[in-house]
PDB file of C-alpha atoms and ligand atoms in Angstrom:
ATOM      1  CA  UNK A  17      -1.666 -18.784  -8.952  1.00  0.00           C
ATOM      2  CA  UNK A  18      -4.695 -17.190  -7.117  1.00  0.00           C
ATOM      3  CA  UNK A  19      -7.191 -14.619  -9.291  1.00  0.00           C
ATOM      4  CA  UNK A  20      -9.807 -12.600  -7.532  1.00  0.00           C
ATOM      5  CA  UNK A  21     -12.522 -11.877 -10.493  1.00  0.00           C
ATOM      6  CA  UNK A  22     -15.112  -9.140  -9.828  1.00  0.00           C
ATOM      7  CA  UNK A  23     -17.645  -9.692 -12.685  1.00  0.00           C
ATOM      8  CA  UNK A  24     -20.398  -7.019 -13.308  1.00  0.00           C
ATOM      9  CA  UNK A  25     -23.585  -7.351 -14.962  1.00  0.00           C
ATOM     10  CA  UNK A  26     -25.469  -4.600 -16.364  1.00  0.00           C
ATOM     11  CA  UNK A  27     -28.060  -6.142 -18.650  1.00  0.00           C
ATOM     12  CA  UNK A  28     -31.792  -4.693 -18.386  1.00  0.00           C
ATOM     13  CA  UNK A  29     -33.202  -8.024 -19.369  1.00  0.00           C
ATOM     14  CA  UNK A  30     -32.828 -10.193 -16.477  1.00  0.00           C
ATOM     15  CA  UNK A  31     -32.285 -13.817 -16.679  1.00  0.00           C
ATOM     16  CA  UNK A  32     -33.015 -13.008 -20.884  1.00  0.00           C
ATOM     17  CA  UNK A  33     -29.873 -11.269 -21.132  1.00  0.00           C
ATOM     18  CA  UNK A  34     -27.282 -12.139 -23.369  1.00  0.00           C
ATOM     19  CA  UNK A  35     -24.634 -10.902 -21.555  1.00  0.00           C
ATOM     20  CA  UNK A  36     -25.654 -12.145 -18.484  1.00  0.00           C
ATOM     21  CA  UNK A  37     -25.618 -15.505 -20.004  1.00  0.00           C
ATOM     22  CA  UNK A  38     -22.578 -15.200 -21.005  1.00  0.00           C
ATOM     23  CA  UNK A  39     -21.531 -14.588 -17.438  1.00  0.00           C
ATOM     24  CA  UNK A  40     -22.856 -17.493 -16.714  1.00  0.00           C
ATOM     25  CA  UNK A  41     -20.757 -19.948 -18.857  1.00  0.00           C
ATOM     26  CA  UNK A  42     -17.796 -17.475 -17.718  1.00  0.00           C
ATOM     27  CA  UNK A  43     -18.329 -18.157 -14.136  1.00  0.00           C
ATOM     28  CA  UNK A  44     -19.500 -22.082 -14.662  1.00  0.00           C
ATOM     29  CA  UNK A  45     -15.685 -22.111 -16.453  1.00  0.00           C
ATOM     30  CA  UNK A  46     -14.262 -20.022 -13.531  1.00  0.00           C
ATOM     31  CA  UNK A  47     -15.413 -22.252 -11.159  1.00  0.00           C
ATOM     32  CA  UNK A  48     -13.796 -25.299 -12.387  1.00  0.00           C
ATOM     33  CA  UNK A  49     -10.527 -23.580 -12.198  1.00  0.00           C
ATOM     34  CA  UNK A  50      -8.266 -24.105  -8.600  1.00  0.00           C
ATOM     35  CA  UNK A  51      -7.547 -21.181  -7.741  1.00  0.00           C
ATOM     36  CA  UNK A  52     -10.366 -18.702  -9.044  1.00  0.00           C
ATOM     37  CA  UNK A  53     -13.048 -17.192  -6.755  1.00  0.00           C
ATOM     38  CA  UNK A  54     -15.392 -14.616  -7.931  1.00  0.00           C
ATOM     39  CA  UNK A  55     -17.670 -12.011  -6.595  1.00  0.00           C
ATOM     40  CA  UNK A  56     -20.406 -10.502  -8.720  1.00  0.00           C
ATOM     41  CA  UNK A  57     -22.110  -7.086  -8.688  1.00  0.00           C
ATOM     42  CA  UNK A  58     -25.328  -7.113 -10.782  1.00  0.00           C
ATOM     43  CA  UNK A  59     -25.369  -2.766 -11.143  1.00  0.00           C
ATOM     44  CA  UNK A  60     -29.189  -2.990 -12.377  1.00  0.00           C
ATOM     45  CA  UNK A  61     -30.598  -5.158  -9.230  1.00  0.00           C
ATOM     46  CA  UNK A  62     -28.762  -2.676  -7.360  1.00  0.00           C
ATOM     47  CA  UNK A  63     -28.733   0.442  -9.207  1.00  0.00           C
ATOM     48  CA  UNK A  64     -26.929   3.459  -8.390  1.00  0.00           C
ATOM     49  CA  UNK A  65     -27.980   6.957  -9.106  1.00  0.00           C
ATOM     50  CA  UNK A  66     -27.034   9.527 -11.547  1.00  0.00           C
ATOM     51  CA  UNK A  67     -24.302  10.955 -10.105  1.00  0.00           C
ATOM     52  CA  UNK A  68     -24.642  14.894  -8.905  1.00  0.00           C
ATOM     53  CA  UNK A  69     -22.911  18.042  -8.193  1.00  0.00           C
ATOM     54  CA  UNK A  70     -23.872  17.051  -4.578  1.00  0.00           C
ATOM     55  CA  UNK A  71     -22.303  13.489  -4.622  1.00  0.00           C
ATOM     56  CA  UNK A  72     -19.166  15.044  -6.262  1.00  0.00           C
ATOM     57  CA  UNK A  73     -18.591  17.875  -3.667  1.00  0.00           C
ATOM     58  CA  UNK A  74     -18.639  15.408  -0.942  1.00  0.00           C
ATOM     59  CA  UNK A  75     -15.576  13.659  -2.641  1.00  0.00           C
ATOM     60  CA  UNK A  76     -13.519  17.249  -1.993  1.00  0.00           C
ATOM     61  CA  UNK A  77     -14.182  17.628   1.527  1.00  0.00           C
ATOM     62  CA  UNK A  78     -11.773  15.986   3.637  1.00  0.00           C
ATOM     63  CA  UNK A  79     -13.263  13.164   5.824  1.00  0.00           C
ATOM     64  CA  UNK A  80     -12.817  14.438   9.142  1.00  0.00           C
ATOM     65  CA  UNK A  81     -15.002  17.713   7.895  1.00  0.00           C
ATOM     66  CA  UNK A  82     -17.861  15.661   6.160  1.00  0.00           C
ATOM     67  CA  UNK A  83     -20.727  15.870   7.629  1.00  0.00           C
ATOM     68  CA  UNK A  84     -23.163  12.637   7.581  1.00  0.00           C
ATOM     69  CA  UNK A  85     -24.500  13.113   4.406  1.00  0.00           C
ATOM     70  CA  UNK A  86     -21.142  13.745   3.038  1.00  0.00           C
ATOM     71  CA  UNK A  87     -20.080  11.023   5.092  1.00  0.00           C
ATOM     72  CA  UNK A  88     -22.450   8.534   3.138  1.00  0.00           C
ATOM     73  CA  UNK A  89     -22.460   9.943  -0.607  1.00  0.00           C
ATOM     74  CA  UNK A  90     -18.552   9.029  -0.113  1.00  0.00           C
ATOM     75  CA  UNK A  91     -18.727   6.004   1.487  1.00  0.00           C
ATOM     76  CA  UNK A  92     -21.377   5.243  -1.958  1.00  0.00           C
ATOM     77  CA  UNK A  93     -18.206   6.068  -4.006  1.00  0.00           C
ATOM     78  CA  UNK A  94     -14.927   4.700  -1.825  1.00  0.00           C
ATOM     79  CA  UNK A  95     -16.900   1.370  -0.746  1.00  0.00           C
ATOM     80  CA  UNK A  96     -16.820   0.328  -4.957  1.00  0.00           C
ATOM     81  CA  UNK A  97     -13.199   1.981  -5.098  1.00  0.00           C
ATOM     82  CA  UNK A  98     -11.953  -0.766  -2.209  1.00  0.00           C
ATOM     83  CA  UNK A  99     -14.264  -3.294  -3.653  1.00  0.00           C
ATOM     84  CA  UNK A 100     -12.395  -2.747  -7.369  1.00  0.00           C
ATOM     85  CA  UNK A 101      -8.947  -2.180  -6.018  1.00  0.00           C
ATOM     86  CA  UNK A 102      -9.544  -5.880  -3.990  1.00  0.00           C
ATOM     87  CA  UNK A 103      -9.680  -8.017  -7.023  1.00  0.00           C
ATOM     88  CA  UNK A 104      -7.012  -9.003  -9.383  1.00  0.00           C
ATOM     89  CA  UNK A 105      -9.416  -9.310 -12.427  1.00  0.00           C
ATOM     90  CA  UNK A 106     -12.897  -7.413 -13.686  1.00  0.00           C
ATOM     91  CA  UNK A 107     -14.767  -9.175 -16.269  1.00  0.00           C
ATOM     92  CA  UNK A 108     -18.030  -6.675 -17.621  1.00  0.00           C
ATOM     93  CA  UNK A 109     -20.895  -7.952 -19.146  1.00  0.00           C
ATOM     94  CA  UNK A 110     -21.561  -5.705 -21.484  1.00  0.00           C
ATOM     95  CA  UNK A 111     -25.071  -4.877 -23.891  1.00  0.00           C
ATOM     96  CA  UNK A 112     -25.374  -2.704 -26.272  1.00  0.00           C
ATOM     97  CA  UNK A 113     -27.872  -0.332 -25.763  1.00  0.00           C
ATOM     98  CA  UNK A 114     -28.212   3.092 -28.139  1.00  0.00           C
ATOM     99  CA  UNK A 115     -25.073   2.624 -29.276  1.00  0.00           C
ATOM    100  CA  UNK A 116     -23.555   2.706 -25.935  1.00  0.00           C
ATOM    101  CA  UNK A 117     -22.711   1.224 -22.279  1.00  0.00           C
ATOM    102  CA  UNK A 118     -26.408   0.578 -20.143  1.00  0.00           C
ATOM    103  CA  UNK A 119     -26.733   3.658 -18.221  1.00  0.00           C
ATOM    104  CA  UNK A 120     -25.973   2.302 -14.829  1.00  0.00           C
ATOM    105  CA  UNK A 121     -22.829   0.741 -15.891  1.00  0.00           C
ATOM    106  CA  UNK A 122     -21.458   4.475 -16.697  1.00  0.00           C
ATOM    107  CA  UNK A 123     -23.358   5.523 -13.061  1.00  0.00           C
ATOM    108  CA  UNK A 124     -20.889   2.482 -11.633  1.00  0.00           C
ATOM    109  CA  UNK A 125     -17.583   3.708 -13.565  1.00  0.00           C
ATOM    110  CA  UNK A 126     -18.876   7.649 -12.171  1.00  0.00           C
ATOM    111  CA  UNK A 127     -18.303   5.965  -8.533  1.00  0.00           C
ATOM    112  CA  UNK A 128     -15.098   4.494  -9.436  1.00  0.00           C
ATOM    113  CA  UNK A 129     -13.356   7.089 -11.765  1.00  0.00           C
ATOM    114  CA  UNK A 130     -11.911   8.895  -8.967  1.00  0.00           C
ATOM    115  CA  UNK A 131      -9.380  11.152  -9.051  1.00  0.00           C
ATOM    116  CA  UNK A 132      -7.042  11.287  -6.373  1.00  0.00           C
ATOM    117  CA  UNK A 133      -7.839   7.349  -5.894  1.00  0.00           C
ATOM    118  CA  UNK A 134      -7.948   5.444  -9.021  1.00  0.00           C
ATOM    119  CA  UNK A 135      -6.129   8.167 -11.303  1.00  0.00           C
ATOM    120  CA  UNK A 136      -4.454  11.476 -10.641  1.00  0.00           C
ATOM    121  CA  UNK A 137      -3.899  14.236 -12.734  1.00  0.00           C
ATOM    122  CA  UNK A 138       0.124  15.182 -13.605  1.00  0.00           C
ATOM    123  CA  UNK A 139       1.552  17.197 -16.017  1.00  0.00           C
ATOM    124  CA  UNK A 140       1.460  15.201 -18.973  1.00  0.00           C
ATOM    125  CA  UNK A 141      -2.009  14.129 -18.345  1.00  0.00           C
ATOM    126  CA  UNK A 142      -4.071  11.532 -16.517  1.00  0.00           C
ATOM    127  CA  UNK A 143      -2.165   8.460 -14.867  1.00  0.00           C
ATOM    128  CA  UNK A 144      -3.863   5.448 -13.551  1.00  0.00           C
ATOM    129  CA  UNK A 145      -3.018   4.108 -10.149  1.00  0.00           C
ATOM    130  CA  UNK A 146      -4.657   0.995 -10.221  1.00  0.00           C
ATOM    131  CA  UNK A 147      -1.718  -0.999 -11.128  1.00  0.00           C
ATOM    132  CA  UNK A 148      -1.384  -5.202 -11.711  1.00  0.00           C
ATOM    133  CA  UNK A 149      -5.116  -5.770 -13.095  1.00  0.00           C
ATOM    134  CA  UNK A 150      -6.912  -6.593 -16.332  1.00  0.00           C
ATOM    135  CA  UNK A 151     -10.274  -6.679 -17.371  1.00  0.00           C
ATOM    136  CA  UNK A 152     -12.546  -8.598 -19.548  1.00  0.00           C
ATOM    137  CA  UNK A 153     -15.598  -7.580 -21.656  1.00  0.00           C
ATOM    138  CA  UNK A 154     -18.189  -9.747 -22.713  1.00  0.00           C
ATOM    139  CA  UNK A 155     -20.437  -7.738 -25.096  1.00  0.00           C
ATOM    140  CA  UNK A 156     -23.332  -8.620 -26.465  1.00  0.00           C
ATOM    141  CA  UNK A 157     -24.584  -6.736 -28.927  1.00  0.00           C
ATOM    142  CA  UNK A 158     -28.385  -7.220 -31.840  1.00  0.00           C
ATOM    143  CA  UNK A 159     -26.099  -5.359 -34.575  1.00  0.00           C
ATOM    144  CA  UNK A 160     -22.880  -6.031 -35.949  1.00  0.00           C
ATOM    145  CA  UNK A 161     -20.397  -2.906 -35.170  1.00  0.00           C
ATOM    146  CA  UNK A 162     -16.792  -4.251 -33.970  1.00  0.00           C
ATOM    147  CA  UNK A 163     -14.350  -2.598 -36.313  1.00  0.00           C
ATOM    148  CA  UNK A 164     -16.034  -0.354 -37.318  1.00  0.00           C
ATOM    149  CA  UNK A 165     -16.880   3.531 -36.104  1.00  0.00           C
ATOM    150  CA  UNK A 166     -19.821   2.886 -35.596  1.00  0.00           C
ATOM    151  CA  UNK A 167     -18.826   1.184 -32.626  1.00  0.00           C
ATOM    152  CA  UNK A 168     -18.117   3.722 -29.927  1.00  0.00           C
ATOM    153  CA  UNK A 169     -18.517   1.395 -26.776  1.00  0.00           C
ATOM    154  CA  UNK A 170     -15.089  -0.543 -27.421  1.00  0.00           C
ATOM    155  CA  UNK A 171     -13.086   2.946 -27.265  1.00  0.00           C
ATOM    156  CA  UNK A 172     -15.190   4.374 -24.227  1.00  0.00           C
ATOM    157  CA  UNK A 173     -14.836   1.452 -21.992  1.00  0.00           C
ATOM    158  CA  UNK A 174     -11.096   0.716 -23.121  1.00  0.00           C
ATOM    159  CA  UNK A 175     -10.492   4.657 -21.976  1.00  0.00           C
ATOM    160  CA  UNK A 176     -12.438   4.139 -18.696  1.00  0.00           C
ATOM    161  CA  UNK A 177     -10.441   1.300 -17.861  1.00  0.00           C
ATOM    162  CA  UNK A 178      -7.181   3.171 -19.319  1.00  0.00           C
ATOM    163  CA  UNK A 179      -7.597   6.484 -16.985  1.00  0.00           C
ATOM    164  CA  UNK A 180      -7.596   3.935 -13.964  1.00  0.00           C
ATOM    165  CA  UNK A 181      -4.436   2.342 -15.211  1.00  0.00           C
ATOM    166  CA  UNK A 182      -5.985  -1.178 -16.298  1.00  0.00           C
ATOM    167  CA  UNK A 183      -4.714  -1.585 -19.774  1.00  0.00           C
ATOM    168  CA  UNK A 184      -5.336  -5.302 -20.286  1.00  0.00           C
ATOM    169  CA  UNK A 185      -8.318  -5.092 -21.757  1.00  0.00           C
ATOM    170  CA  UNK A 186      -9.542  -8.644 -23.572  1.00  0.00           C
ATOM    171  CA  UNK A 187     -12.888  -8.431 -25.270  1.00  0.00           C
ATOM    172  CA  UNK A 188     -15.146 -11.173 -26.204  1.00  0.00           C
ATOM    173  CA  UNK A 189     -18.086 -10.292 -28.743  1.00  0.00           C
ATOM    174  CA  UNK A 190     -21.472 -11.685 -29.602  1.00  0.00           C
ATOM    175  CA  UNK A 191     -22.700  -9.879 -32.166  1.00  0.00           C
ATOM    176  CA  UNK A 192     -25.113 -10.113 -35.038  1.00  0.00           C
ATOM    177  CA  UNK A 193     -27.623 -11.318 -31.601  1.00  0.00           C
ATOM    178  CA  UNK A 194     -30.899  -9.571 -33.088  1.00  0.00           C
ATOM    179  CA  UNK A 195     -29.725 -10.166 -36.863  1.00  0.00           C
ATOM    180  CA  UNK A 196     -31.623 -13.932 -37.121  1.00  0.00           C
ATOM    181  CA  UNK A 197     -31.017 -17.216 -35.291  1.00  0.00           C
ATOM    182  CA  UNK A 198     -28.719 -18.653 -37.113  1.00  0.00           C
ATOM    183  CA  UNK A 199     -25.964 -16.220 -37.109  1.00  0.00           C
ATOM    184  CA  UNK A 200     -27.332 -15.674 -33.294  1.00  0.00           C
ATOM    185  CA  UNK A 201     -26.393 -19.413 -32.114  1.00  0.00           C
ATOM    186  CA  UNK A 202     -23.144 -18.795 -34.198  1.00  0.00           C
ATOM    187  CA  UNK A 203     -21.898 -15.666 -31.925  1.00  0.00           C
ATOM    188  CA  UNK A 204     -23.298 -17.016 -29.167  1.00  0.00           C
ATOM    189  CA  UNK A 205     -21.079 -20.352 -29.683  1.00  0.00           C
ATOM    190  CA  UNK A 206     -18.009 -18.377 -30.335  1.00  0.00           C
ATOM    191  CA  UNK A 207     -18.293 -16.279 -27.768  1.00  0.00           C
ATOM    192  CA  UNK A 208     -18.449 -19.294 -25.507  1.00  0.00           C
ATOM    193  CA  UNK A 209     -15.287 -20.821 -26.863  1.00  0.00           C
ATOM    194  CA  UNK A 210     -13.083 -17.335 -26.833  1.00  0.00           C
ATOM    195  CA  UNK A 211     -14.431 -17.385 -23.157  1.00  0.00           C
ATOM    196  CA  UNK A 212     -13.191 -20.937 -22.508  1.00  0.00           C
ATOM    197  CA  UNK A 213      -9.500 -19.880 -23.907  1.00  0.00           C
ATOM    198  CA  UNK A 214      -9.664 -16.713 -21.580  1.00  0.00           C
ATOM    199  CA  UNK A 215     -10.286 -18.379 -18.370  1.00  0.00           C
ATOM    200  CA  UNK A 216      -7.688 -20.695 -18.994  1.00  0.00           C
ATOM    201  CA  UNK A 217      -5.398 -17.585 -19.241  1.00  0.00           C
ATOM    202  CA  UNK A 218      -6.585 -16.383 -15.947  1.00  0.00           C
TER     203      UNK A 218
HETATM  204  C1  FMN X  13     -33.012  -0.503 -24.947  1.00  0.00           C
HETATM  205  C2  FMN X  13     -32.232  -1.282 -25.950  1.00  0.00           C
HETATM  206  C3  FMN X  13     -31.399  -0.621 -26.843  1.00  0.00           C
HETATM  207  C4  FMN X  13     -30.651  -1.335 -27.768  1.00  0.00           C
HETATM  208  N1  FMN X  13     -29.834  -0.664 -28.630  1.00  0.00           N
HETATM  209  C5  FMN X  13     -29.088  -1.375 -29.523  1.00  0.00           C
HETATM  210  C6  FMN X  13     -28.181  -0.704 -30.396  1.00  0.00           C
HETATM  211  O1  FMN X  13     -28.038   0.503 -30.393  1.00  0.00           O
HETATM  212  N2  FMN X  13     -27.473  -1.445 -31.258  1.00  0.00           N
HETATM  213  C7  FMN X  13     -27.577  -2.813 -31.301  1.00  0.00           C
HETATM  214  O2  FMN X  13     -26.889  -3.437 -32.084  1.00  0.00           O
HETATM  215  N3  FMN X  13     -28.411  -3.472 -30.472  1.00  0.00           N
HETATM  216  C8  FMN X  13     -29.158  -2.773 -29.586  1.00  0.00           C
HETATM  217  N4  FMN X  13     -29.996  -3.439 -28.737  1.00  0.00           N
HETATM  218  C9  FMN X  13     -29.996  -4.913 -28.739  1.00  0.00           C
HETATM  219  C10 FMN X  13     -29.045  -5.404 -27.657  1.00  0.00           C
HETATM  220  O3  FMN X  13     -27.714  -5.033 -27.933  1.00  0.00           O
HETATM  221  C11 FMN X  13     -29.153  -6.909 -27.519  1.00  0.00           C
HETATM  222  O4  FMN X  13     -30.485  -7.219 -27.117  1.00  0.00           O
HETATM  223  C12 FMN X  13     -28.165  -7.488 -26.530  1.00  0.00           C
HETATM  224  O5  FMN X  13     -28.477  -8.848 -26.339  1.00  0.00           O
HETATM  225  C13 FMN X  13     -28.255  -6.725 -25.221  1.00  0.00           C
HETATM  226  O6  FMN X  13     -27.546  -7.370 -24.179  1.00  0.00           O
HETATM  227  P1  FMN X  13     -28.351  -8.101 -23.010  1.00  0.00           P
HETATM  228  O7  FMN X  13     -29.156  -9.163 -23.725  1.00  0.00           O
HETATM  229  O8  FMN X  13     -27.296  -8.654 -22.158  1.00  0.00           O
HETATM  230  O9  FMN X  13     -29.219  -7.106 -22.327  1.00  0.00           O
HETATM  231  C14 FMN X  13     -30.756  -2.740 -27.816  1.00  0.00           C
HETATM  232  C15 FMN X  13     -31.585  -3.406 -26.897  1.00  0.00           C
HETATM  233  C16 FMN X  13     -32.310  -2.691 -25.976  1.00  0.00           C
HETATM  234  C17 FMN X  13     -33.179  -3.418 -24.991  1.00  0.00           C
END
């Protein structure tokens, strides 16, 4: 079987980020698959803006009646719609910053959380209408917060993803990364091998 995996990074910390190097050993275990290819979106190097009331009315004008600006604030959005809808799998990488996703991660899921495209609204609520995909996180976080309330990032990315429709949601944590080396090398490791068993799956 063929995979398409769109893997984004969205670490502030360049070539020093955790998650990023755990994209890394993702991709260097993607590659040795038959089968896999992979195209990756770093959201930081190429960071999109807040999005605006401006950006958002653009979206409700139909295209024939847009005028160029219109034209490209939609084309902004729609292009990273296409882009999504093109690939079988999306594998995030993931820090934890204040307790939440990097700010131009949640400026990437603005573009892509579109109604009308990726979800619709019925009735009984939102439904997804990207259909057939599933997602990976790698998250790499200083504290230690799965399980518990504290962490708010697992729900909030697992509801992004939902409202689209992508419900396979696997996530792979390094935690503990700021909390000394030793139990740093040790989520690190893990991390590494719970990636290895999810490519395989892929
Ligand atoms: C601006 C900033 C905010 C952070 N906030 C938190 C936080 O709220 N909780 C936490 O456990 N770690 C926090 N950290 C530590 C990061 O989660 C940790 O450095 C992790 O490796 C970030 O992923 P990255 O290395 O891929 O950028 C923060 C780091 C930075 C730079």
């Amino acid at each position: 079987m063929t995979s398409k995996v769109l893997l984004i990074n969205s670490s502030i910390l360049g070539d020093n980020g955790q998650s990023r190097a755990l994209a890394e050993h993702f991709k260097a275990r993607a590659s040795a698959r038959d089968g896999l290819s992979l195209l990756e979106r770093d959201v930081v190097a190429e960071p999109l803006p807040h999005l605006d009331g401006t950006e958002v009315a653009s979206w409700m004008v139909a295209e024939e009646a847009r005028d160029s600006q219109q034209h490209d604030l939609a084309a902004r959005s729609e292009s990273l719609v296409d882009e999504l809808l093109a690939y079988d799998v999306l594998v995030l990488a993931v820090p934890l910053y204040n307790l939440g996703i990097p700010s131009q991660l949640k400026a990437w899921f603005d573009r892509v959380l579109r109604a009308g495209k990726t979800f619709r609204y019925t009735e009984n609520g939102p439904k997804g209408l990207v259909e057939g995909k599933r997602a990976v996180v790698l998250a790499a976080r200083g504290g230690q917060y799965a399980g518990t309330e504290l962490d708010s990032q697992t729900p909030h990315l697992r509801h992004m993803l939902g409202l689209m429709g992508i419900t396979e949601v696997d996530f792979v944590y390094a935690e503990g990364l700021n909390m000394g080396e030793g139990r740093r090398d040790a989520a690190l490791r893990e991390a590494r091998q719970a990636i290895d068993s999810l490519v395989e799956t892929l």
